[in-house]
Short mmCIF file of C-alpha atoms (C1' of nucleotides) and ligand atoms in Angstrom, two decimals:
data_model
loop_
_atom_site.label_atom_id
_atom_site.label_comp_id
_atom_site.label_asym_id
_atom_site.label_seq_id
_atom_site.Cartn_x
_atom_site.Cartn_y
_atom_site.Cartn_z
CA MET A 1 87.78 85.33 134.46
CA ALA A 2 84.44 83.91 133.46
CA VAL A 3 84.00 82.84 129.90
CA THR A 4 80.69 83.92 128.48
CA THR A 5 79.13 82.57 125.35
CA THR A 6 77.40 85.74 124.38
CA ALA A 7 78.93 88.35 122.16
CA GLN A 8 78.90 92.08 122.42
CA VAL A 9 77.94 93.50 119.07
CA ALA A 10 78.89 96.95 117.89
CA PRO A 11 76.29 98.93 116.03
CA PHE A 12 76.77 98.95 112.32
CA PRO A 13 76.76 102.56 111.20
CA LYS A 14 73.30 103.65 110.23
CA SER A 15 72.75 105.00 106.73
CA GLY A 16 71.41 108.38 107.75
CA HIS A 17 73.61 109.08 110.71
CA ASP A 18 75.64 112.22 111.23
CA HIS A 19 79.20 111.65 110.12
CA ALA A 20 80.35 114.95 111.58
CA ARG A 21 79.29 113.78 115.03
CA CYS A 22 81.19 110.51 114.61
CA ARG A 23 84.25 112.38 113.46
CA ASP A 24 84.16 114.83 116.35
CA TRP A 25 83.82 112.00 118.83
CA MET A 26 86.74 110.11 117.36
CA ILE A 27 88.94 113.20 117.25
CA LYS A 28 88.17 114.00 120.89
CA ARG A 29 88.90 110.46 121.91
CA ALA A 30 92.22 110.65 120.09
CA GLU A 31 93.08 113.90 121.78
CA SER A 32 92.43 112.62 125.25
CA LEU A 33 94.18 109.33 124.55
CA CYS A 34 97.31 111.11 123.42
CA LEU A 35 97.17 113.51 126.31
CA ASP A 36 96.96 110.61 128.73
CA GLN A 37 99.89 108.82 127.21
CA GLY A 38 102.06 111.84 126.57
CA LEU A 39 101.90 111.40 122.82
CA ARG A 40 101.62 114.11 120.21
CA PHE A 41 98.44 114.36 118.16
CA THR A 42 100.08 116.41 115.43
CA PRO A 43 98.12 118.17 112.64
CA GLN A 44 99.17 115.50 110.15
CA ARG A 45 97.95 112.68 112.35
CA ARG A 46 94.80 114.61 113.06
CA GLU A 47 94.18 115.13 109.36
CA VAL A 48 94.50 111.43 108.61
CA LEU A 49 92.09 110.52 111.36
CA GLU A 50 89.65 113.25 110.25
CA ILE A 51 89.67 111.92 106.73
CA LEU A 52 89.10 108.33 107.85
CA SER A 53 86.47 109.17 110.44
CA THR A 54 84.58 111.40 108.03
CA ALA A 55 84.63 108.79 105.30
CA HIS A 56 83.48 106.17 107.76
CA GLN A 57 84.66 103.47 105.44
CA CYS A 58 87.82 101.75 104.21
CA LEU A 59 90.28 103.96 102.39
CA GLY A 60 93.58 103.04 100.81
CA ALA A 61 96.66 104.93 101.85
CA TYR A 62 96.78 106.76 98.54
CA ASP A 63 93.08 107.63 98.76
CA ILE A 64 93.88 109.31 102.04
CA LEU A 65 96.86 111.01 100.48
CA GLU A 66 94.69 112.49 97.74
CA ARG A 67 92.47 114.11 100.31
CA MET A 68 95.34 115.72 102.23
CA GLY A 69 96.78 119.16 101.96
CA HIS A 70 94.31 120.69 99.55
CA ARG A 71 96.06 119.78 96.26
CA ASP A 72 99.22 121.75 97.00
CA ARG A 73 101.60 120.95 99.77
CA ARG A 74 100.68 117.30 99.68
CA PRO A 75 102.86 115.05 101.89
CA PRO A 76 104.78 112.08 100.52
CA PRO A 77 103.38 108.53 100.84
CA ALA A 78 105.61 107.70 103.75
CA ALA A 79 103.99 110.47 105.80
CA VAL A 80 100.59 108.81 105.48
CA TYR A 81 101.96 105.45 106.47
CA ARG A 82 103.72 107.01 109.43
CA SER A 83 100.50 108.57 110.64
CA LEU A 84 98.60 105.36 110.03
CA ASP A 85 101.16 103.37 112.02
CA PHE A 86 100.82 105.79 114.90
CA LEU A 87 97.05 105.63 114.85
CA MET A 88 96.95 101.86 114.54
CA GLU A 89 99.29 101.51 117.50
CA LEU A 90 96.65 103.29 119.55
CA ASN A 91 93.83 101.22 118.05
CA LEU A 92 92.29 104.37 116.64
CA VAL A 93 92.63 102.96 113.14
CA HIS A 94 92.53 99.38 111.89
CA ARG A 95 93.88 97.81 108.80
CA MET A 96 91.65 95.70 106.55
CA THR A 97 94.25 93.26 105.24
CA SER A 98 92.01 91.77 102.60
CA ARG A 99 91.75 95.19 100.92
CA ASN A 100 95.02 96.86 101.85
CA ALA A 101 92.90 99.61 103.31
CA PHE A 102 92.39 101.43 106.60
CA PHE A 103 89.42 102.64 108.64
CA ALA A 104 88.78 104.57 111.81
CA CYS A 105 87.77 102.56 114.85
CA THR A 106 84.31 103.30 116.15
CA ARG A 107 84.62 101.65 119.54
CA ALA A 108 85.39 103.28 122.85
CA GLU A 109 87.37 100.35 124.17
CA HIS A 110 88.91 97.19 122.80
CA ALA A 111 88.17 94.64 125.44
CA ALA A 112 88.88 91.70 123.16
CA PRO A 113 89.99 90.94 119.61
CA ILE A 114 87.40 92.15 117.18
CA GLN A 115 85.77 91.12 113.92
CA PHE A 116 85.48 93.41 110.96
CA TRP A 117 82.46 93.53 108.68
CA ILE A 118 82.79 95.29 105.33
CA CYS A 119 80.10 95.94 102.76
CA ARG A 120 81.20 95.23 99.20
CA HIS A 121 78.87 97.81 97.79
CA CYS A 122 79.28 100.88 99.95
CA GLY A 123 82.56 100.05 101.71
CA VAL A 124 81.13 100.80 105.15
CA VAL A 125 82.86 98.95 107.95
CA GLY A 126 81.38 97.64 111.19
CA GLU A 127 83.08 96.01 114.16
CA SER A 128 81.91 93.29 116.51
CA GLU A 129 83.50 91.82 119.59
CA SER A 130 82.60 88.20 120.00
CA THR A 131 84.20 86.51 122.94
CA LEU A 132 82.79 83.21 121.65
CA ILE A 133 85.00 83.44 118.55
CA THR A 134 87.98 84.36 120.65
CA ASP A 135 87.38 81.47 122.99
CA GLU A 136 86.98 79.05 120.14
CA VAL A 137 90.23 80.22 118.58
CA ALA A 138 91.93 79.64 121.93
CA ARG A 139 90.48 76.14 122.10
CA LEU A 140 91.54 75.29 118.58
CA ALA A 141 94.97 76.71 119.29
CA GLY A 142 95.26 74.24 122.13
CA GLU A 143 94.44 71.31 119.85
CA LEU A 144 96.94 72.53 117.25
CA ALA A 145 99.58 73.29 119.87
CA PHE A 146 99.72 76.72 118.37
CA ARG A 147 100.29 79.97 120.28
CA PRO A 148 98.14 82.68 118.67
CA GLU A 149 99.49 86.22 118.68
CA THR A 150 97.16 88.09 116.37
CA ILE A 151 93.68 87.10 115.25
CA ASN A 152 92.29 88.67 112.12
CA VAL A 153 88.66 88.12 111.22
CA GLU A 154 87.22 89.91 108.17
CA ILE A 155 83.77 89.25 106.79
CA GLU A 156 82.80 90.70 103.43
CA GLY A 157 79.24 90.91 102.30
CA ALA A 158 76.28 93.21 101.95
CA CYS A 159 75.02 95.57 104.61
CA GLN A 160 71.33 96.09 105.26
CA THR A 161 71.25 99.49 103.59
CA CYS A 162 72.65 98.12 100.36
CA ARG A 163 70.19 95.19 100.35
CA THR A 164 67.01 97.23 100.87
CA PRO A 165 66.81 99.92 98.20
CA MET B 1 71.40 69.99 109.49
CA ALA B 2 72.46 69.69 113.08
CA VAL B 3 74.61 72.40 114.48
CA THR B 4 77.45 70.96 116.50
CA THR B 5 79.62 72.82 118.87
CA THR B 6 82.71 70.80 118.17
CA ALA B 7 85.16 71.68 115.51
CA GLN B 8 86.96 69.49 113.05
CA VAL B 9 90.61 70.29 113.23
CA ALA B 10 93.05 69.72 110.43
CA PRO B 11 96.45 68.40 111.33
CA PHE B 12 99.09 71.03 111.42
CA PRO B 13 101.91 69.78 109.24
CA LYS B 14 104.46 67.88 111.27
CA SER B 15 108.05 69.06 111.29
CA GLY B 16 109.56 65.84 110.03
CA HIS B 17 106.96 64.82 107.51
CA ASP B 18 107.62 63.93 103.89
CA HIS B 19 106.97 66.96 101.70
CA ALA B 20 107.27 64.91 98.54
CA ARG B 21 104.34 62.77 99.64
CA CYS B 22 102.21 65.84 100.34
CA ARG B 23 103.11 67.32 97.01
CA ASP B 24 102.28 64.14 95.08
CA TRP B 25 98.95 63.86 96.83
CA MET B 26 98.06 67.46 96.02
CA ILE B 27 99.09 67.11 92.40
CA LYS B 28 97.03 63.96 91.99
CA ARG B 29 94.04 65.63 93.54
CA ALA B 30 94.42 68.57 91.17
CA GLU B 31 94.67 66.24 88.21
CA SER B 32 91.50 64.36 89.07
CA LEU B 33 89.65 67.54 89.91
CA CYS B 34 90.46 69.10 86.56
CA LEU B 35 89.66 65.88 84.74
CA ASP B 36 86.23 65.78 86.43
CA GLN B 37 85.47 69.35 85.55
CA GLY B 38 86.89 69.40 82.05
CA LEU B 39 89.57 71.89 82.99
CA ARG B 40 93.13 71.94 81.80
CA PHE B 41 95.88 71.28 84.32
CA THR B 42 98.59 72.83 82.19
CA PRO B 43 102.34 72.55 82.90
CA GLN B 44 102.40 76.12 84.17
CA ARG B 45 99.58 75.57 86.60
CA ARG B 46 101.14 72.30 87.65
CA GLU B 47 104.46 74.00 88.29
CA VAL B 48 102.89 76.69 90.48
CA LEU B 49 101.08 74.05 92.50
CA GLU B 50 104.21 71.92 92.78
CA ILE B 51 106.18 74.86 94.08
CA LEU B 52 103.54 75.76 96.67
CA SER B 53 102.92 72.18 97.79
CA THR B 54 106.59 71.42 98.11
CA ALA B 55 107.26 74.59 100.06
CA HIS B 56 104.33 73.78 102.32
CA GLN B 57 104.20 77.39 103.47
CA CYS B 58 103.12 80.82 102.32
CA LEU B 59 104.93 82.19 99.29
CA GLY B 60 104.53 85.55 97.61
CA ALA B 61 103.75 85.61 93.92
CA TYR B 62 107.26 86.78 93.11
CA ASP B 63 108.79 84.08 95.31
CA ILE B 64 106.94 81.56 93.19
CA LEU B 65 108.08 83.32 90.06
CA GLU B 66 111.72 83.09 91.13
CA ARG B 67 111.40 79.32 91.42
CA MET B 68 109.86 78.86 88.00
CA GLY B 69 111.49 78.00 84.72
CA HIS B 70 115.03 77.35 85.95
CA ARG B 71 116.38 80.90 85.60
CA ASP B 72 115.87 81.15 81.86
CA ARG B 73 112.48 81.15 80.21
CA ARG B 74 110.86 82.63 83.28
CA PRO B 75 107.23 83.67 82.78
CA PRO B 76 106.04 87.20 83.38
CA PRO B 77 104.28 88.11 86.64
CA ALA B 78 100.85 87.96 85.09
CA ALA B 79 101.35 84.31 84.32
CA VAL B 80 101.82 83.44 87.97
CA TYR B 81 98.74 85.43 88.95
CA ARG B 82 96.73 83.70 86.25
CA SER B 83 97.73 80.25 87.52
CA LEU B 84 97.06 81.30 91.09
CA ASP B 85 93.62 82.56 90.16
CA PHE B 86 92.88 79.27 88.48
CA LEU B 87 94.05 77.24 91.45
CA MET B 88 92.25 79.44 93.97
CA GLU B 89 89.04 79.04 92.04
CA LEU B 90 89.33 75.28 92.62
CA ASN B 91 90.27 75.76 96.29
CA LEU B 92 93.59 74.11 95.63
CA VAL B 93 95.37 77.26 96.70
CA HIS B 94 94.41 79.88 99.29
CA ARG B 95 95.44 83.46 99.70
CA MET B 96 96.76 84.76 103.01
CA THR B 97 95.55 88.32 102.74
CA SER B 98 97.47 89.56 105.75
CA ARG B 99 100.72 88.66 104.00
CA ASN B 100 99.86 88.99 100.34
CA ALA B 101 100.94 85.42 99.99
CA PHE B 102 99.61 82.08 98.79
CA PHE B 103 99.71 78.48 99.98
CA ALA B 104 98.58 75.05 98.81
CA CYS B 105 95.46 73.64 100.45
CA THR B 106 96.04 70.51 102.43
CA ARG B 107 92.47 69.42 102.82
CA ALA B 108 90.59 66.88 100.75
CA GLU B 109 87.31 68.75 100.93
CA HIS B 110 86.10 72.15 102.00
CA ALA B 111 82.93 71.37 103.90
CA ALA B 112 82.85 74.80 105.53
CA PRO B 113 84.71 78.07 105.65
CA ILE B 114 88.13 77.52 107.14
CA GLN B 115 90.57 79.23 109.42
CA PHE B 116 94.19 79.73 108.57
CA TRP B 117 97.01 79.44 111.05
CA ILE B 118 100.41 80.76 110.13
CA CYS B 119 103.63 80.54 112.08
CA ARG B 120 105.57 83.81 112.13
CA HIS B 121 108.85 82.03 112.44
CA CYS B 122 108.76 79.20 109.90
CA GLY B 123 105.87 80.38 107.74
CA VAL B 124 104.16 77.00 107.87
CA VAL B 125 100.40 77.19 107.38
CA GLY B 126 97.72 75.03 108.95
CA GLU B 127 93.97 74.96 108.33
CA SER B 128 91.11 74.27 110.65
CA GLU B 129 87.41 73.99 110.02
CA SER B 130 85.40 75.15 112.97
CA THR B 131 81.67 75.07 112.50
CA LEU B 132 81.36 76.90 115.80
CA ILE B 133 83.10 79.94 114.38
CA THR B 134 81.00 79.74 111.24
CA ASP B 135 77.81 79.51 113.26
CA GLU B 136 78.77 82.41 115.43
CA VAL B 137 79.53 84.54 112.39
CA ALA B 138 76.08 83.68 111.07
CA ARG B 139 74.50 84.65 114.38
CA LEU B 140 76.36 87.95 114.52
CA ALA B 141 75.40 88.62 110.91
CA GLY B 142 71.77 88.29 111.92
CA GLU B 143 72.19 90.87 114.66
CA LEU B 144 73.98 93.24 112.32
CA ALA B 145 71.52 92.63 109.49
CA PHE B 146 74.54 91.81 107.39
CA ARG B 147 74.70 89.16 104.65
CA PRO B 148 78.15 87.54 104.76
CA GLU B 149 79.65 86.40 101.48
CA THR B 150 83.24 85.61 102.36
CA ILE B 151 84.69 84.93 105.78
CA ASN B 152 88.41 85.32 106.25
CA VAL B 153 89.99 84.14 109.50
CA GLU B 154 93.77 84.33 109.83
CA ILE B 155 95.63 83.62 113.05
CA GLU B 156 99.32 84.44 113.29
CA GLY B 157 101.53 83.06 116.01
CA ALA B 158 104.06 80.42 116.83
CA CYS B 159 103.71 76.73 115.94
CA GLN B 160 104.78 73.97 118.30
CA THR B 161 107.92 73.15 116.40
CA CYS B 162 109.19 76.72 116.63
CA ARG B 163 108.41 76.91 120.37
CA THR B 164 110.21 73.71 121.40
CA PRO B 165 113.82 73.83 120.18
"C1'" DC C 1 116.75 132.13 127.07
"C1'" DA C 2 120.32 128.90 124.84
"C1'" DA C 3 121.99 124.50 123.62
"C1'" DG C 4 121.40 119.84 122.86
"C1'" DA C 5 118.54 115.72 122.32
"C1'" DA C 6 114.58 113.56 120.47
"C1'" DA C 7 110.65 113.28 117.65
"C1'" DT C 8 108.51 114.53 113.52
"C1'" DT C 9 108.30 115.82 108.84
"C1'" DG C 10 110.08 116.59 103.93
"C1'" DA C 11 112.29 114.90 99.93
"C1'" DT C 12 113.80 111.46 96.96
"C1'" DA C 13 114.29 107.08 95.49
"C1'" DT C 14 113.01 102.45 95.16
"C1'" DA C 15 110.90 97.95 96.48
"C1'" DA C 16 107.05 94.83 96.38
"C1'" DT C 17 102.67 93.48 94.76
"C1'" DA C 18 99.24 93.33 91.08
"C1'" DT C 19 96.82 94.34 86.68
"C1'" DA C 20 95.86 95.84 81.66
"C1'" DT C 21 96.36 95.06 76.88
"C1'" DC C 22 97.26 92.79 72.80
"C1'" DG C 23 99.23 89.61 69.69
"C1'" DT C 24 100.64 84.66 69.40
"C1'" DT C 25 100.39 79.84 70.33
"C1'" DC C 26 98.14 75.75 71.58
"C1'" DG C 27 94.18 72.21 71.92
"C1'" DG C 28 90.19 70.54 70.80
"C1'" DT C 29 86.51 70.20 67.37
"C1'" DA C 30 83.71 70.58 62.88
"C1'" DT D 1 92.46 71.28 57.33
"C1'" DA D 2 90.08 75.30 59.12
"C1'" DC D 3 88.14 77.25 62.93
"C1'" DC D 4 87.34 78.76 67.72
"C1'" DG D 5 88.37 79.68 72.28
"C1'" DA D 6 91.53 79.02 76.07
"C1'" DA D 7 96.08 79.77 77.52
"C1'" DC D 8 100.35 82.04 77.21
"C1'" DG D 9 104.10 85.60 76.12
"C1'" DA D 10 105.48 90.24 75.98
"C1'" DT D 11 105.26 94.79 77.36
"C1'" DA D 12 103.83 98.39 79.95
"C1'" DT D 13 101.84 100.30 83.87
"C1'" DA D 14 99.17 100.67 88.20
"C1'" DT D 15 98.99 100.13 93.16
"C1'" DT D 16 100.83 99.59 97.68
"C1'" DA D 17 104.67 100.12 100.83
"C1'" DT D 18 109.41 101.06 102.56
"C1'" DA D 19 114.32 102.94 102.89
"C1'" DT D 20 117.31 106.74 103.62
"C1'" DC D 21 118.85 111.00 104.97
"C1'" DA D 22 118.40 115.92 105.59
"C1'" DA D 23 115.58 119.68 107.53
"C1'" DT D 24 112.47 121.16 110.93
"C1'" DT D 25 109.96 121.24 115.11
"C1'" DT D 26 109.37 120.20 119.90
"C1'" DC D 27 110.94 118.99 124.28
"C1'" DT D 28 114.42 119.08 128.03
"C1'" DT D 29 117.80 120.88 130.70
"C1'" DG D 30 121.06 124.13 132.35
ZN1 LIG E 201 88.11 99.24 116.56
ZN1 LIG E 202 76.55 98.68 102.05
ZN1 LIG E 203 92.28 74.53 102.12
ZN1 LIG E 204 106.89 77.51 113.11
#
DNA sequence: CAAGAAATTGATATAATATATCGTTCGGTA
DNA sequence: TACCGAACGATATATTATATCAATTTCTTG
């Protein structure tokens, strides 16, 4: 495969965009993905993904929990983690390790390892997919005689919306 | 400043190297750094750094705690976190967010943001300093209209020692 | 449909990580 | 010595995550 030096950049979510549309798209994608793989997109898993995709930002597991089940009939913590594990396995949800938080993936495909961008002010998360970074990690790994298995890149800062009031 | 496409790579700690020598070097560096800046390198802070630099791998805050004070007279959790905060402020210690763990920095200077490499088997941590990755992050940030403030790159995998038994 | 297997969820408890608060001690300085 | 601020001790609590086992639901097969 050819190694390109250009990166494909995912759009950072716009400030005025329609969250409901995002959410519907992500839910439909989850449905078809599960259908294809013979997996069950249960109501609980759906609810977790709906909450994350509507929020469109990082949420902690207990933040998600608080929004589930309409006060009564709230599931135990383990249920949230189980749903999150399921969704992360399918790359429908990612974990932001620097915040112990989770967010819904906005990309159609994951061709390569991705980079996460999170705004400190509004908590909105963007994703990019730079092959250049991936290639450089591979090159460094060679020098270090290290075999990489997972690559985690998280950049915190300020998004455009929060810088231009 | 010129932008180079080569990266400066820190040595990954060798399997047979002398931990005591590492530790002594790190302690001396901390001493001189605190002296320069008029900061106090107290016995508690020293003990935390000694533990981390001797271990030469990621340790959780409570792992560090267990090794402090010789069973009796063990400080409370907050004390460890206070020392870690102090040491991280000086870049003498880094936090591995994907593991909620801490390790002693092995570099003399931090010219640029660094990348962390951690072996899943032995827990040993290496650091690299790739300007290429930093530059690419800056370029992506421009496209995303994002202002980066912290860049966290963590690569998990297998080190050479653990792959060649 | 009935029975059994497998996956999912509920319920409870607990582990692991991190912070808040406040009073005391320690170090340097006037 | 008296003072001030940094550091520490003590206690409590918050936050994040997992373990275990029983109950329920769903799927499979006869
Ligand atoms: Zn994604
Ligand atoms: Zn923002
Ligand atoms: Zn370092
Ligand atoms: Zn190793």
